[in-house]
Amino acid sequence: MPTSTKTSVGTTAKTAKKTAAKKTATKQAAKTPKAPKADKVLLEATDLAHEAAVGIAEPGTVGEHAGAVMLGERLAMHYFECTSAGYAGWHWAISVARAPRQKFATVCETNLLPTDAAVLAPDWVPYVERLAPGDIGAGDERPYVEDDPYLEAGFEATGEEDVDQVAIFELGLGRKRVLSAEGREAAAQRWYDGDAGPRADVAQQAKAHCSTCGFFVPMPGVLRQVFGVCAGEWSPSDGRVVSLDHGCGAHSETEAPATPPETVDAPALDELALDFS
């Protein structure tokens, strides 16, 4: 290949590389936003911003000037410390701007904004998620939870008498939703770990378990393998779910040790004393 041709090809390749490099640099510059240019008129409008802050704040709650920053072209924000006891770490934020070729600033917005040191309220949580067990009182209602993992669709009638009778007794025919397997497991674990289980103080001191008590009424369904309801009037668990290995001092088959009857000594009479009344 002639020398002139080689030189021409090399020059073309270098030119193409430079052009590609310029395009890449242009794209990167377009992606990276430029910092707004400092505006002397806006950054020096401290007195104007302070006057605006005082105009919206409670008396005596506007503190020292905490700085100013450019937010955009011909738009700046001035910050003043908030000295209110309830807003420690907050700043009064006053934005100022000016029109093109305008030689003075005007106030745009006034705000009270938190800094990193401010104490903020926790994130909002829906009412149904804020409720805790025991919060429902007289007249209160728990919001409907459509996708409750502890519930599943109830049984629907099949038209077969034998099947439907079993379903009515075991599955709760007529209810739109019934406990799911996850719901039963969660309830059983909660009951067993709480006051209805074997680790409750009253159960630890009991002489016998509920499984041998005549006041124990087994629960229907799969939960009857572990739980029942106490029907003992003298029991602290009367009318409540208890586990088979729970217990208390009102067991039907235990008896407290007999105690001897109290004896009272006959009163002593002083027949020698004289009564002068």
PDB file of C-alpha atoms in Angstrom:
ATOM      1  CA  MET A   1       0.000   0.000   0.000  1.00  0.00           C
ATOM      2  CA  PRO A   2       1.395   3.469  -0.889  1.00  0.00           C
ATOM      3  CA  THR A   3       2.634   5.625   1.989  1.00  0.00           C
ATOM      4  CA  SER A   4       0.095   8.372   1.297  1.00  0.00           C
ATOM      5  CA  THR A   5      -2.758   5.885   1.556  1.00  0.00           C
ATOM      6  CA  LYS A   6      -1.498   4.559   4.932  1.00  0.00           C
ATOM      7  CA  THR A   7      -1.222   8.114   6.262  1.00  0.00           C
ATOM      8  CA  SER A   8      -4.741   8.939   5.120  1.00  0.00           C
ATOM      9  CA  VAL A   9      -6.197   5.843   6.783  1.00  0.00           C
ATOM     10  CA  GLY A  10      -4.343   6.549  10.050  1.00  0.00           C
ATOM     11  CA  THR A  11      -5.522  10.166  10.097  1.00  0.00           C
ATOM     12  CA  THR A  12      -9.110   9.105   9.489  1.00  0.00           C
ATOM     13  CA  ALA A  13      -8.949   6.591  12.349  1.00  0.00           C
ATOM     14  CA  LYS A  14      -7.558   9.185  14.770  1.00  0.00           C
ATOM     15  CA  THR A  15     -10.247  11.675  13.735  1.00  0.00           C
ATOM     16  CA  ALA A  16     -12.967   9.066  14.336  1.00  0.00           C
ATOM     17  CA  LYS A  17     -11.590   8.275  17.802  1.00  0.00           C
ATOM     18  CA  LYS A  18     -11.507  11.977  18.731  1.00  0.00           C
ATOM     19  CA  THR A  19     -15.067  12.457  17.483  1.00  0.00           C
ATOM     20  CA  ALA A  20     -16.269   9.448  19.524  1.00  0.00           C
ATOM     21  CA  ALA A  21     -14.461  10.727  22.612  1.00  0.00           C
ATOM     22  CA  LYS A  22     -16.097  14.152  22.251  1.00  0.00           C
ATOM     23  CA  LYS A  23     -19.544  12.567  21.911  1.00  0.00           C
ATOM     24  CA  THR A  24     -18.965  10.468  25.031  1.00  0.00           C
ATOM     25  CA  ALA A  25     -17.802  13.498  27.000  1.00  0.00           C
ATOM     26  CA  THR A  26     -20.832  15.483  25.797  1.00  0.00           C
ATOM     27  CA  LYS A  27     -23.221  12.716  26.921  1.00  0.00           C
ATOM     28  CA  GLN A  28     -21.560  12.457  30.334  1.00  0.00           C
ATOM     29  CA  ALA A  29     -21.737  16.216  30.778  1.00  0.00           C
ATOM     30  CA  ALA A  30     -25.411  16.166  29.866  1.00  0.00           C
ATOM     31  CA  LYS A  31     -26.097  13.470  32.464  1.00  0.00           C
ATOM     32  CA  THR A  32     -24.262  15.318  35.254  1.00  0.00           C
ATOM     33  CA  PRO A  33     -26.292  18.366  36.371  1.00  0.00           C
ATOM     34  CA  LYS A  34     -24.286  21.511  36.779  1.00  0.00           C
ATOM     35  CA  ALA A  35     -24.276  23.258  40.128  1.00  0.00           C
ATOM     36  CA  PRO A  36     -26.290  26.488  39.982  1.00  0.00           C
ATOM     37  CA  LYS A  37     -24.219  29.600  39.611  1.00  0.00           C
ATOM     38  CA  ALA A  38     -23.828  31.658  42.783  1.00  0.00           C
ATOM     39  CA  ASP A  39     -26.069  34.705  42.824  1.00  0.00           C
ATOM     40  CA  LYS A  40     -24.685  37.536  44.961  1.00  0.00           C
ATOM     41  CA  VAL A  41     -28.002  39.379  45.190  1.00  0.00           C
ATOM     42  CA  LEU A  42     -29.833  36.318  46.537  1.00  0.00           C
ATOM     43  CA  LEU A  43     -27.100  35.053  48.848  1.00  0.00           C
ATOM     44  CA  GLU A  44     -26.816  38.485  50.466  1.00  0.00           C
ATOM     45  CA  ALA A  45     -30.588  38.848  51.028  1.00  0.00           C
ATOM     46  CA  THR A  46     -30.228  37.745  54.654  1.00  0.00           C
ATOM     47  CA  ASP A  47     -32.206  40.611  56.152  1.00  0.00           C
ATOM     48  CA  LEU A  48     -35.106  40.043  53.769  1.00  0.00           C
ATOM     49  CA  ALA A  49     -35.204  36.334  54.592  1.00  0.00           C
ATOM     50  CA  HIS A  50     -34.943  37.034  58.330  1.00  0.00           C
ATOM     51  CA  GLU A  51     -37.866  39.452  58.168  1.00  0.00           C
ATOM     52  CA  ALA A  52     -39.965  36.817  56.376  1.00  0.00           C
ATOM     53  CA  ALA A  53     -39.086  34.187  58.998  1.00  0.00           C
ATOM     54  CA  VAL A  54     -40.031  36.487  61.859  1.00  0.00           C
ATOM     55  CA  GLY A  55     -43.329  37.177  60.105  1.00  0.00           C
ATOM     56  CA  ILE A  56     -44.447  33.527  60.270  1.00  0.00           C
ATOM     57  CA  ALA A  57     -42.745  32.325  63.460  1.00  0.00           C
ATOM     58  CA  GLU A  58     -43.800  32.591  67.069  1.00  0.00           C
ATOM     59  CA  PRO A  59     -42.139  35.536  68.781  1.00  0.00           C
ATOM     60  CA  GLY A  60     -38.537  34.827  69.781  1.00  0.00           C
ATOM     61  CA  THR A  61     -38.175  31.525  67.891  1.00  0.00           C
ATOM     62  CA  VAL A  62     -36.003  32.720  64.980  1.00  0.00           C
ATOM     63  CA  GLY A  63     -32.356  32.228  65.846  1.00  0.00           C
ATOM     64  CA  GLU A  64     -29.029  32.767  64.136  1.00  0.00           C
ATOM     65  CA  HIS A  65     -28.564  32.622  60.369  1.00  0.00           C
ATOM     66  CA  ALA A  66     -27.456  29.065  59.545  1.00  0.00           C
ATOM     67  CA  GLY A  67     -26.350  29.668  55.958  1.00  0.00           C
ATOM     68  CA  ALA A  68     -27.689  29.989  52.429  1.00  0.00           C
ATOM     69  CA  VAL A  69     -27.486  27.724  49.388  1.00  0.00           C
ATOM     70  CA  MET A  70     -28.381  28.034  45.725  1.00  0.00           C
ATOM     71  CA  LEU A  71     -31.267  25.775  44.738  1.00  0.00           C
ATOM     72  CA  GLY A  72     -31.308  26.689  41.056  1.00  0.00           C
ATOM     73  CA  GLU A  73     -30.806  29.504  38.630  1.00  0.00           C
ATOM     74  CA  ARG A  74     -31.748  32.737  40.427  1.00  0.00           C
ATOM     75  CA  LEU A  75     -33.227  30.743  43.335  1.00  0.00           C
ATOM     76  CA  ALA A  76     -31.661  30.479  46.815  1.00  0.00           C
ATOM     77  CA  MET A  77     -32.642  29.264  50.301  1.00  0.00           C
ATOM     78  CA  HIS A  78     -31.729  30.939  53.593  1.00  0.00           C
ATOM     79  CA  TYR A  79     -31.783  28.948  56.845  1.00  0.00           C
ATOM     80  CA  PHE A  80     -32.283  30.240  60.391  1.00  0.00           C
ATOM     81  CA  GLU A  81     -32.150  28.211  63.596  1.00  0.00           C
ATOM     82  CA  CYS A  82     -35.470  27.509  65.277  1.00  0.00           C
ATOM     83  CA  THR A  83     -35.182  28.182  68.999  1.00  0.00           C
ATOM     84  CA  SER A  84     -38.594  26.763  69.934  1.00  0.00           C
ATOM     85  CA  ALA A  85     -38.228  24.094  72.634  1.00  0.00           C
ATOM     86  CA  GLY A  86     -40.455  21.712  70.714  1.00  0.00           C
ATOM     87  CA  TYR A  87     -38.481  21.963  67.472  1.00  0.00           C
ATOM     88  CA  ALA A  88     -34.882  21.342  68.399  1.00  0.00           C
ATOM     89  CA  GLY A  89     -32.818  20.655  65.284  1.00  0.00           C
ATOM     90  CA  TRP A  90     -35.284  22.389  62.930  1.00  0.00           C
ATOM     91  CA  HIS A  91     -34.568  25.389  60.698  1.00  0.00           C
ATOM     92  CA  TRP A  92     -36.703  28.170  59.330  1.00  0.00           C
ATOM     93  CA  ALA A  93     -36.159  27.915  55.563  1.00  0.00           C
ATOM     94  CA  ILE A  94     -36.885  30.991  53.424  1.00  0.00           C
ATOM     95  CA  SER A  95     -36.503  30.754  49.648  1.00  0.00           C
ATOM     96  CA  VAL A  96     -35.756  33.918  47.690  1.00  0.00           C
ATOM     97  CA  ALA A  97     -35.570  34.544  43.947  1.00  0.00           C
ATOM     98  CA  ARG A  98     -35.211  37.290  41.375  1.00  0.00           C
ATOM     99  CA  ALA A  99     -36.241  37.752  37.781  1.00  0.00           C
ATOM    100  CA  PRO A 100     -33.636  38.117  34.994  1.00  0.00           C
ATOM    101  CA  ARG A 101     -31.816  41.471  35.223  1.00  0.00           C
ATOM    102  CA  GLN A 102     -33.691  42.223  38.449  1.00  0.00           C
ATOM    103  CA  LYS A 103     -31.357  43.765  41.019  1.00  0.00           C
ATOM    104  CA  PHE A 104     -33.279  42.804  44.173  1.00  0.00           C
ATOM    105  CA  ALA A 105     -34.605  39.590  45.749  1.00  0.00           C
ATOM    106  CA  THR A 106     -38.161  38.649  46.568  1.00  0.00           C
ATOM    107  CA  VAL A 107     -39.459  36.027  48.997  1.00  0.00           C
ATOM    108  CA  CYS A 108     -40.923  32.883  47.401  1.00  0.00           C
ATOM    109  CA  GLU A 109     -41.776  30.465  50.222  1.00  0.00           C
ATOM    110  CA  THR A 110     -41.381  30.144  53.983  1.00  0.00           C
ATOM    111  CA  ASN A 111     -41.007  26.745  55.655  1.00  0.00           C
ATOM    112  CA  LEU A 112     -39.963  25.024  58.852  1.00  0.00           C
ATOM    113  CA  LEU A 113     -37.735  22.091  57.861  1.00  0.00           C
ATOM    114  CA  PRO A 114     -35.965  19.397  59.913  1.00  0.00           C
ATOM    115  CA  THR A 115     -32.222  18.855  59.855  1.00  0.00           C
ATOM    116  CA  ASP A 116     -30.426  15.558  60.444  1.00  0.00           C
ATOM    117  CA  ALA A 117     -30.433  16.333  64.178  1.00  0.00           C
ATOM    118  CA  ALA A 118     -34.202  16.923  64.365  1.00  0.00           C
ATOM    119  CA  VAL A 119     -36.539  14.626  66.296  1.00  0.00           C
ATOM    120  CA  LEU A 120     -39.164  13.400  63.841  1.00  0.00           C
ATOM    121  CA  ALA A 121     -42.396  11.494  64.290  1.00  0.00           C
ATOM    122  CA  PRO A 122     -42.223   7.823  63.243  1.00  0.00           C
ATOM    123  CA  ASP A 123     -43.447   6.818  59.806  1.00  0.00           C
ATOM    124  CA  TRP A 124     -47.208   6.644  59.524  1.00  0.00           C
ATOM    125  CA  VAL A 125     -48.574   3.148  60.013  1.00  0.00           C
ATOM    126  CA  PRO A 126     -52.127   2.179  58.980  1.00  0.00           C
ATOM    127  CA  TYR A 127     -54.598   1.873  61.848  1.00  0.00           C
ATOM    128  CA  VAL A 128     -55.073  -1.874  61.363  1.00  0.00           C
ATOM    129  CA  GLU A 129     -51.315  -2.410  61.734  1.00  0.00           C
ATOM    130  CA  ARG A 130     -51.034  -0.184  64.807  1.00  0.00           C
ATOM    131  CA  LEU A 131     -53.556  -2.199  66.792  1.00  0.00           C
ATOM    132  CA  ALA A 132     -52.075  -4.628  69.264  1.00  0.00           C
ATOM    133  CA  PRO A 133     -53.716  -7.515  71.097  1.00  0.00           C
ATOM    134  CA  GLY A 134     -55.742  -6.106  73.957  1.00  0.00           C
ATOM    135  CA  ASP A 135     -56.374  -2.721  72.298  1.00  0.00           C
ATOM    136  CA  ILE A 136     -59.955  -3.509  71.290  1.00  0.00           C
ATOM    137  CA  GLY A 137     -62.340  -2.211  73.914  1.00  0.00           C
ATOM    138  CA  ALA A 138     -66.082  -1.706  74.193  1.00  0.00           C
ATOM    139  CA  GLY A 139     -67.381  -0.020  71.039  1.00  0.00           C
ATOM    140  CA  ASP A 140     -64.092  -0.423  69.134  1.00  0.00           C
ATOM    141  CA  GLU A 141     -63.943  -2.242  65.821  1.00  0.00           C
ATOM    142  CA  ARG A 142     -60.995  -3.821  64.065  1.00  0.00           C
ATOM    143  CA  PRO A 143     -60.811  -2.854  60.368  1.00  0.00           C
ATOM    144  CA  TYR A 144     -61.524  -5.586  57.833  1.00  0.00           C
ATOM    145  CA  VAL A 145     -58.336  -7.311  56.596  1.00  0.00           C
ATOM    146  CA  GLU A 146     -58.959  -8.823  53.179  1.00  0.00           C
ATOM    147  CA  ASP A 147     -55.716 -10.792  52.842  1.00  0.00           C
ATOM    148  CA  ASP A 148     -55.386 -11.999  56.440  1.00  0.00           C
ATOM    149  CA  PRO A 149     -52.929 -14.946  56.421  1.00  0.00           C
ATOM    150  CA  TYR A 150     -54.636 -16.355  59.520  1.00  0.00           C
ATOM    151  CA  LEU A 151     -57.918 -16.877  57.631  1.00  0.00           C
ATOM    152  CA  GLU A 152     -59.063 -18.800  54.590  1.00  0.00           C
ATOM    153  CA  ALA A 153     -62.307 -19.182  52.695  1.00  0.00           C
ATOM    154  CA  GLY A 154     -65.045 -21.029  54.566  1.00  0.00           C
ATOM    155  CA  PHE A 155     -66.685 -24.235  53.384  1.00  0.00           C
ATOM    156  CA  GLU A 156     -69.439 -23.988  50.765  1.00  0.00           C
ATOM    157  CA  ALA A 157     -72.362 -26.380  50.629  1.00  0.00           C
ATOM    158  CA  THR A 158     -71.932 -29.251  48.180  1.00  0.00           C
ATOM    159  CA  GLY A 159     -75.522 -30.463  48.188  1.00  0.00           C
ATOM    160  CA  GLU A 160     -74.546 -33.838  49.654  1.00  0.00           C
ATOM    161  CA  GLU A 161     -76.253 -34.151  53.008  1.00  0.00           C
ATOM    162  CA  ASP A 162     -73.632 -36.286  54.768  1.00  0.00           C
ATOM    163  CA  VAL A 163     -70.714 -34.124  53.629  1.00  0.00           C
ATOM    164  CA  ASP A 164     -72.473 -30.894  54.496  1.00  0.00           C
ATOM    165  CA  GLN A 165     -73.452 -32.090  57.982  1.00  0.00           C
ATOM    166  CA  VAL A 166     -69.821 -32.849  58.773  1.00  0.00           C
ATOM    167  CA  ALA A 167     -68.815 -29.479  57.383  1.00  0.00           C
ATOM    168  CA  ILE A 168     -71.406 -27.676  59.478  1.00  0.00           C
ATOM    169  CA  PHE A 169     -70.029 -29.298  62.623  1.00  0.00           C
ATOM    170  CA  GLU A 170     -66.284 -29.203  61.887  1.00  0.00           C
ATOM    171  CA  LEU A 171     -65.631 -26.428  59.373  1.00  0.00           C
ATOM    172  CA  GLY A 172     -68.215 -23.834  60.263  1.00  0.00           C
ATOM    173  CA  LEU A 173     -70.544 -23.825  57.283  1.00  0.00           C
ATOM    174  CA  GLY A 174     -72.089 -20.420  56.755  1.00  0.00           C
ATOM    175  CA  ARG A 175     -69.010 -18.433  57.762  1.00  0.00           C
ATOM    176  CA  LYS A 176     -67.297 -16.581  54.927  1.00  0.00           C
ATOM    177  CA  ARG A 177     -63.838 -17.272  56.364  1.00  0.00           C
ATOM    178  CA  VAL A 178     -62.383 -19.696  58.883  1.00  0.00           C
ATOM    179  CA  LEU A 179     -58.997 -20.181  60.516  1.00  0.00           C
ATOM    180  CA  SER A 180     -56.224 -21.196  58.178  1.00  0.00           C
ATOM    181  CA  ALA A 181     -53.528 -23.673  59.179  1.00  0.00           C
ATOM    182  CA  GLU A 182     -51.220 -20.732  59.856  1.00  0.00           C
ATOM    183  CA  GLY A 183     -53.871 -19.094  61.992  1.00  0.00           C
ATOM    184  CA  ARG A 184     -54.420 -22.221  64.084  1.00  0.00           C
ATOM    185  CA  GLU A 185     -50.682 -22.670  64.570  1.00  0.00           C
ATOM    186  CA  ALA A 186     -50.209 -19.047  65.645  1.00  0.00           C
ATOM    187  CA  ALA A 187     -53.122 -19.219  68.108  1.00  0.00           C
ATOM    188  CA  ALA A 188     -51.960 -22.525  69.565  1.00  0.00           C
ATOM    189  CA  GLN A 189     -48.419 -21.242  70.064  1.00  0.00           C
ATOM    190  CA  ARG A 190     -49.671 -18.015  71.643  1.00  0.00           C
ATOM    191  CA  TRP A 191     -51.947 -19.867  74.076  1.00  0.00           C
ATOM    192  CA  TYR A 192     -49.334 -22.462  74.960  1.00  0.00           C
ATOM    193  CA  ASP A 193     -46.646 -19.836  75.652  1.00  0.00           C
ATOM    194  CA  GLY A 194     -48.995 -17.636  77.692  1.00  0.00           C
ATOM    195  CA  ASP A 195     -51.026 -17.944  80.873  1.00  0.00           C
ATOM    196  CA  ALA A 196     -52.952 -20.922  79.464  1.00  0.00           C
ATOM    197  CA  GLY A 197     -49.861 -23.099  79.079  1.00  0.00           C
ATOM    198  CA  PRO A 198     -47.713 -25.229  81.364  1.00  0.00           C
ATOM    199  CA  ARG A 199     -45.201 -22.487  82.164  1.00  0.00           C
ATOM    200  CA  ALA A 200     -47.683 -20.181  83.905  1.00  0.00           C
ATOM    201  CA  ASP A 201     -46.995 -19.685  87.619  1.00  0.00           C
ATOM    202  CA  VAL A 202     -50.285 -21.256  88.659  1.00  0.00           C
ATOM    203  CA  ALA A 203     -49.540 -24.330  86.541  1.00  0.00           C
ATOM    204  CA  GLN A 204     -46.015 -24.714  87.930  1.00  0.00           C
ATOM    205  CA  GLN A 205     -47.411 -25.021  91.457  1.00  0.00           C
ATOM    206  CA  ALA A 206     -50.396 -27.216  90.586  1.00  0.00           C
ATOM    207  CA  LYS A 207     -50.434 -30.828  91.795  1.00  0.00           C
ATOM    208  CA  ALA A 208     -52.186 -32.209  88.690  1.00  0.00           C
ATOM    209  CA  HIS A 209     -52.787 -31.304  85.065  1.00  0.00           C
ATOM    210  CA  CYS A 210     -55.996 -30.202  83.411  1.00  0.00           C
ATOM    211  CA  SER A 211     -56.040 -33.398  81.363  1.00  0.00           C
ATOM    212  CA  THR A 212     -57.213 -35.307  84.458  1.00  0.00           C
ATOM    213  CA  CYS A 213     -59.614 -32.648  85.746  1.00  0.00           C
ATOM    214  CA  GLY A 214     -63.356 -33.186  85.552  1.00  0.00           C
ATOM    215  CA  PHE A 215     -63.917 -29.508  84.774  1.00  0.00           C
ATOM    216  CA  PHE A 216     -61.824 -29.737  81.574  1.00  0.00           C
ATOM    217  CA  VAL A 217     -63.917 -29.546  78.360  1.00  0.00           C
ATOM    218  CA  PRO A 218     -61.958 -30.640  75.228  1.00  0.00           C
ATOM    219  CA  MET A 219     -62.093 -28.324  72.247  1.00  0.00           C
ATOM    220  CA  PRO A 220     -63.545 -29.511  68.922  1.00  0.00           C
ATOM    221  CA  GLY A 221     -61.397 -29.969  65.842  1.00  0.00           C
ATOM    222  CA  VAL A 222     -57.659 -30.462  65.639  1.00  0.00           C
ATOM    223  CA  LEU A 223     -56.974 -28.168  68.622  1.00  0.00           C
ATOM    224  CA  ARG A 224     -58.545 -30.722  70.979  1.00  0.00           C
ATOM    225  CA  GLN A 225     -55.234 -32.600  70.876  1.00  0.00           C
ATOM    226  CA  VAL A 226     -53.656 -29.893  73.026  1.00  0.00           C
ATOM    227  CA  PHE A 227     -56.357 -27.556  74.355  1.00  0.00           C
ATOM    228  CA  GLY A 228     -59.711 -27.412  76.066  1.00  0.00           C
ATOM    229  CA  VAL A 229     -61.842 -24.969  78.045  1.00  0.00           C
ATOM    230  CA  CYS A 230     -61.871 -24.735  81.827  1.00  0.00           C
ATOM    231  CA  ALA A 231     -65.332 -24.987  83.374  1.00  0.00           C
ATOM    232  CA  GLY A 232     -64.219 -24.841  86.995  1.00  0.00           C
ATOM    233  CA  GLU A 233     -66.009 -22.080  88.853  1.00  0.00           C
ATOM    234  CA  TRP A 234     -63.240 -21.808  91.458  1.00  0.00           C
ATOM    235  CA  SER A 235     -60.418 -21.880  88.934  1.00  0.00           C
ATOM    236  CA  PRO A 236     -58.645 -18.663  87.870  1.00  0.00           C
ATOM    237  CA  SER A 237     -58.973 -19.998  84.293  1.00  0.00           C
ATOM    238  CA  ASP A 238     -62.754 -20.480  84.392  1.00  0.00           C
ATOM    239  CA  GLY A 239     -64.198 -19.968  80.900  1.00  0.00           C
ATOM    240  CA  ARG A 240     -60.752 -19.776  79.265  1.00  0.00           C
ATOM    241  CA  VAL A 241     -58.698 -21.951  76.950  1.00  0.00           C
ATOM    242  CA  VAL A 242     -56.124 -24.075  78.786  1.00  0.00           C
ATOM    243  CA  SER A 243     -53.623 -26.676  77.627  1.00  0.00           C
ATOM    244  CA  LEU A 244     -53.763 -30.308  78.686  1.00  0.00           C
ATOM    245  CA  ASP A 245     -50.635 -29.827  80.796  1.00  0.00           C
ATOM    246  CA  HIS A 246     -51.888 -26.631  82.436  1.00  0.00           C
ATOM    247  CA  GLY A 247     -53.127 -26.817  86.008  1.00  0.00           C
ATOM    248  CA  CYS A 248     -54.320 -24.931  89.058  1.00  0.00           C
ATOM    249  CA  GLY A 249     -55.364 -25.464  92.664  1.00  0.00           C
ATOM    250  CA  ALA A 250     -59.027 -26.035  91.765  1.00  0.00           C
ATOM    251  CA  HIS A 251     -58.412 -29.463  90.196  1.00  0.00           C
ATOM    252  CA  SER A 252     -61.414 -31.738  90.689  1.00  0.00           C
ATOM    253  CA  GLU A 253     -59.386 -34.739  91.869  1.00  0.00           C
ATOM    254  CA  THR A 254     -56.913 -33.183  94.280  1.00  0.00           C
ATOM    255  CA  GLU A 255     -57.459 -32.289  97.890  1.00  0.00           C
ATOM    256  CA  ALA A 256     -55.638 -29.886 100.123  1.00  0.00           C
ATOM    257  CA  PRO A 257     -54.086 -31.479 103.220  1.00  0.00           C
ATOM    258  CA  ALA A 258     -56.395 -31.391 106.185  1.00  0.00           C
ATOM    259  CA  THR A 259     -55.515 -28.878 108.868  1.00  0.00           C
ATOM    260  CA  PRO A 260     -56.334 -29.465 112.539  1.00  0.00           C
ATOM    261  CA  PRO A 261     -59.170 -27.341 113.881  1.00  0.00           C
ATOM    262  CA  GLU A 262     -58.206 -24.290 115.824  1.00  0.00           C
ATOM    263  CA  THR A 263     -58.452 -24.595 119.593  1.00  0.00           C
ATOM    264  CA  VAL A 264     -59.127 -21.652 121.821  1.00  0.00           C
ATOM    265  CA  ASP A 265     -58.108 -21.798 125.459  1.00  0.00           C
ATOM    266  CA  ALA A 266     -60.830 -21.118 127.994  1.00  0.00           C
ATOM    267  CA  PRO A 267     -60.680 -17.549 129.330  1.00  0.00           C
ATOM    268  CA  ALA A 268     -58.981 -17.210 132.714  1.00  0.00           C
ATOM    269  CA  LEU A 269     -61.083 -15.604 135.431  1.00  0.00           C
ATOM    270  CA  ASP A 270     -59.464 -13.590 138.189  1.00  0.00           C
ATOM    271  CA  GLU A 271     -61.775 -14.263 141.143  1.00  0.00           C
ATOM    272  CA  LEU A 272     -59.587 -12.353 143.604  1.00  0.00           C
ATOM    273  CA  ALA A 273     -59.827  -8.974 141.912  1.00  0.00           C
ATOM    274  CA  LEU A 274     -62.061  -6.374 143.574  1.00  0.00           C
ATOM    275  CA  ASP A 275     -64.476  -4.290 141.589  1.00  0.00           C
ATOM    276  CA  PHE A 276     -65.055  -0.868 143.146  1.00  0.00           C
ATOM    277  CA  SER A 277     -67.435   0.430 140.501  1.00  0.00           C
TER     278      SER A 277
END
